[in-house]
CSV table of C-alpha atoms in Angstrom, one decimal:
chain,number,residue,atom,x,y,z
A,1,ALA,CA,100.6,103.4,84.5
A,2,ALA,CA,101.7,100.5,86.8
A,3,SER,CA,105.5,100.4,87.6
A,4,ALA,CA,106.0,97.3,85.3
A,5,LEU,CA,105.5,99.2,82.4
A,6,PHE,CA,108.0,101.4,82.6
A,7,ARG,CA,110.0,98.5,82.8
A,8,THR,CA,108.7,96.4,80.3
A,9,PRO,CA,110.4,96.1,76.5
A,10,MET,CA,108.3,97.1,74.3
A,11,LEU,CA,105.6,98.2,76.3
A,12,ARG,CA,107.8,101.2,77.6
A,13,TYR,CA,107.3,103.3,74.7
A,14,PHE,CA,103.5,103.8,75.5
A,15,THR,CA,105.2,105.8,78.4
A,16,ALA,CA,105.9,108.6,75.7
A,17,LEU,CA,102.3,109.3,75.2
A,18,GLY,CA,102.0,111.2,78.4
A,19,CYS,CA,101.8,108.3,81.2
A,20,THR,CA,103.3,108.5,84.9
A,21,SER,CA,103.7,106.0,87.4
A,22,VAL,CA,101.1,105.5,90.0
A,23,SER,CA,103.3,106.4,93.1
A,24,ALA,CA,102.2,109.3,95.1
A,25,GLY,CA,105.6,111.1,94.5
A,26,ASP,CA,104.8,111.2,90.5
A,27,ILE,CA,101.6,111.7,90.9
A,28,THR,CA,102.1,114.9,93.2
A,29,GLU,CA,104.9,115.9,90.8
A,30,ALA,CA,102.5,115.7,87.6
A,31,VAL,CA,100.1,117.6,89.6
A,32,ASP,CA,102.0,120.5,90.9
A,33,ALA,CA,103.1,120.7,87.0
A,34,GLY,CA,99.5,121.4,86.3
A,35,TYR,CA,98.7,118.0,84.5
A,36,SER,CA,95.1,116.5,84.9
A,37,ILE,CA,95.7,112.9,86.1
A,38,GLY,CA,93.2,109.9,85.4
A,39,ILE,CA,93.7,107.1,87.5
A,40,VAL,CA,92.0,103.5,87.2
A,41,VAL,CA,91.7,103.1,91.2
A,42,ASP,CA,90.8,99.1,90.8
A,43,GLY,CA,93.9,98.1,89.1
A,44,ILE,CA,94.6,94.7,88.6
A,45,ALA,CA,92.2,93.4,91.4
A,46,GLY,CA,89.5,95.2,89.3
A,47,ILE,CA,90.3,92.6,87.1
A,48,PHE,CA,89.4,89.8,89.2
A,49,ARG,CA,86.4,90.9,90.4
A,50,ASN,CA,84.9,91.5,87.0
A,51,ASN,CA,81.5,89.6,86.6
A,52,HIS,CA,78.6,90.0,83.8
A,53,ASP,CA,75.7,90.4,86.0
A,54,ASP,CA,77.0,93.5,87.9
A,55,GLU,CA,79.6,96.5,87.7
A,56,VAL,CA,81.9,95.3,90.4
A,57,VAL,CA,84.3,97.9,91.2
A,58,ALA,CA,87.5,97.0,94.2
A,59,VAL,CA,87.8,100.5,95.4
A,60,LYS,CA,86.0,99.8,98.9
A,61,ASP,CA,89.0,99.8,101.0
A,62,ARG,CA,91.3,101.9,98.3
A,63,LYS,CA,91.5,105.4,100.1
A,64,GLY,CA,94.9,106.5,98.6
A,65,LEU,CA,93.6,109.0,95.9
A,66,ALA,CA,91.4,110.7,98.8
A,67,LYS,CA,94.5,111.5,101.0
A,68,LEU,CA,96.8,112.4,97.9
A,69,ALA,CA,93.7,114.5,96.8
A,70,LEU,CA,93.8,116.1,100.4
A,71,ARG,CA,97.4,116.6,100.8
A,72,THR,CA,97.4,118.2,97.1
A,73,GLY,CA,94.2,120.4,97.2
A,74,THR,CA,93.2,118.7,93.6
A,75,PRO,CA,89.5,118.3,92.9
A,76,LEU,CA,88.4,114.6,92.1
A,77,VAL,CA,86.0,113.9,89.2
A,78,ALA,CA,84.0,110.7,89.6
A,79,ALA,CA,84.6,108.7,86.5
A,80,TYR,CA,83.4,105.3,85.2
A,81,SER,CA,83.4,103.5,81.8
A,82,VAL,CA,80.0,102.0,80.9
A,83,GLY,CA,80.2,98.4,78.6
A,84,ASN,CA,84.1,97.8,79.0
A,85,THR,CA,83.5,94.5,80.8
A,86,GLU,CA,81.3,93.2,78.0
A,87,VAL,CA,84.1,93.8,75.4
A,88,TYR,CA,86.2,91.3,76.3
A,89,SER,CA,85.8,88.2,79.0
A,90,ALA,CA,88.6,87.5,81.4
A,91,GLY,CA,89.8,84.1,82.6
A,92,PHE,CA,91.6,83.4,85.6
A,93,ASP,CA,91.9,80.7,88.5
A,94,GLY,CA,89.5,80.2,91.4
A,95,TRP,CA,91.8,80.3,94.0
A,96,GLY,CA,93.5,83.0,93.5
A,97,VAL,CA,96.5,82.3,92.1
A,98,MET,CA,97.2,84.4,89.3
A,99,GLU,CA,96.0,87.6,91.2
A,100,TRP,CA,98.6,87.2,93.8
A,101,LEU,CA,101.2,86.4,91.7
A,102,SER,CA,100.0,89.5,89.4
A,103,ARG,CA,100.1,91.5,92.2
A,104,LYS,CA,103.9,90.1,92.7
A,105,LEU,CA,104.6,91.0,89.7
A,106,GLN,CA,102.8,94.1,89.0
A,107,MET,CA,100.9,93.5,86.0
A,108,SER,CA,98.0,91.7,85.2
A,109,LEU,CA,97.9,88.3,84.2
A,110,PHE,CA,94.5,86.3,82.9
A,111,PHE,CA,93.3,84.9,79.8
A,112,LEU,CA,91.1,87.7,77.6
A,113,TRP,CA,89.0,86.5,74.7
A,114,GLY,CA,86.6,88.0,72.5
A,115,ARG,CA,84.7,87.4,69.7
A,116,PHE,CA,84.9,83.9,68.2
A,117,TYR,CA,87.3,83.3,71.6
A,118,LEU,CA,90.2,85.4,70.0
A,119,PRO,CA,91.6,89.2,71.0
A,120,ILE,CA,89.1,90.5,68.6
A,121,PRO,CA,86.7,92.8,70.9
A,122,ASN,CA,83.0,92.2,71.3
A,123,ARG,CA,80.8,94.7,69.7
A,124,ARG,CA,80.0,96.5,72.3
A,125,ASN,CA,78.8,100.3,73.1
A,126,VAL,CA,81.0,101.8,75.8
A,127,ALA,CA,80.3,105.0,77.4
A,128,LEU,CA,82.6,107.1,79.9
A,129,LEU,CA,80.8,108.8,82.3
A,130,PHE,CA,82.4,112.1,84.0
A,131,GLY,CA,80.7,113.1,87.7
A,132,LYS,CA,80.7,117.0,88.9
A,133,PRO,CA,83.8,117.7,90.4
A,134,ILE,CA,84.3,117.4,93.8
A,135,MET,CA,86.4,120.5,95.3
A,136,VAL,CA,89.1,119.3,98.0
A,137,GLN,CA,90.9,121.7,100.4
A,138,LYS,CA,94.0,121.2,100.9
A,139,LYS,CA,95.7,120.2,104.2
A,140,PRO,CA,99.2,119.6,105.6
A,141,LEU,CA,99.7,115.9,105.9
A,142,ASP,CA,100.1,116.0,109.8
A,143,GLU,CA,96.2,117.4,109.7
A,144,ILE,CA,94.9,114.9,107.5
A,145,THR,CA,92.7,112.7,109.8
A,146,GLN,CA,91.1,109.4,109.1
A,147,LYS,CA,87.7,111.0,109.0
A,148,ASP,CA,88.7,113.6,106.4
A,149,ILE,CA,89.9,110.8,104.1
A,150,ASP,CA,86.7,108.4,104.7
A,151,GLU,CA,84.4,111.3,103.9
A,152,LEU,CA,86.3,112.4,100.9
A,153,HIS,CA,86.3,108.7,99.6
A,154,ALA,CA,82.6,108.4,100.5
A,155,LYS,CA,81.6,111.3,98.2
A,156,LEU,CA,83.7,109.9,95.3
A,157,LEU,CA,82.1,106.5,95.6
A,158,ALA,CA,78.6,108.4,95.8
A,159,SER,CA,79.5,110.4,92.6
A,160,MET,CA,80.3,107.0,90.9
A,161,SER,CA,76.9,105.3,92.2
A,162,GLU,CA,74.9,108.4,90.9
A,163,ILE,CA,76.5,108.8,87.5
A,164,PHE,CA,76.0,104.8,86.9
A,165,ASP,CA,72.5,105.2,88.2
A,166,LEU,CA,71.4,108.1,86.2
A,167,HIS,CA,72.9,106.4,82.6
A,168,LYS,CA,72.6,103.0,82.9
A,169,GLY,CA,69.0,102.6,81.5
A,170,HIS,CA,70.0,104.7,78.6
A,171,LEU,CA,72.9,102.4,77.8
A,172,GLY,CA,71.6,99.2,78.0
A,173,CYS,CA,72.6,98.3,81.6
A,174,ALA,CA,69.3,98.7,83.5
A,175,HIS,CA,69.5,95.7,85.2
A,176,LYS,CA,72.8,96.1,86.4
A,177,LYS,CA,73.9,97.6,89.8
A,178,ILE,CA,77.3,98.7,90.6
A,179,VAL,CA,78.9,97.4,93.7
A,180,PHE,CA,82.2,98.6,95.4
A,181,GLU,CA,84.6,95.9,97.2
């Protein structure tokens, strides 16, 4: 979870459901304790890249997950949620001010609406797709090269594309493509 969640009154109680901070140290500690970790890799940036024509994932240059997997030897499983971009519409400024402010505050600031322009979700099926595990060989930090990180990151993106392309026709999204920014 974003670090702001742990500081926000009322919202911080959701952390009792098993959330951990997205810091590398906290994630490593949770993995070492035997927990499986789910991460939304595009974070705040993903909200501001959202459109209804394609499935846009702001992950192209976000390679920290690959580096962390190499440090811990933790297998990666690509996952993608199809349909969630149509459950709500998001409104934000075209100048990037809301995105900049969201990054500074470490919490998303945008307008959200669904049916009847209310916070009622639009009726849309949502499916969570999982790829095959990508096995990762643990390496000491000083032995991890940029090439290692780039190769693992490319495998993760390829797996995400594969599961999306395989299932999009069955899920009513045959006209869409997945785009990594």
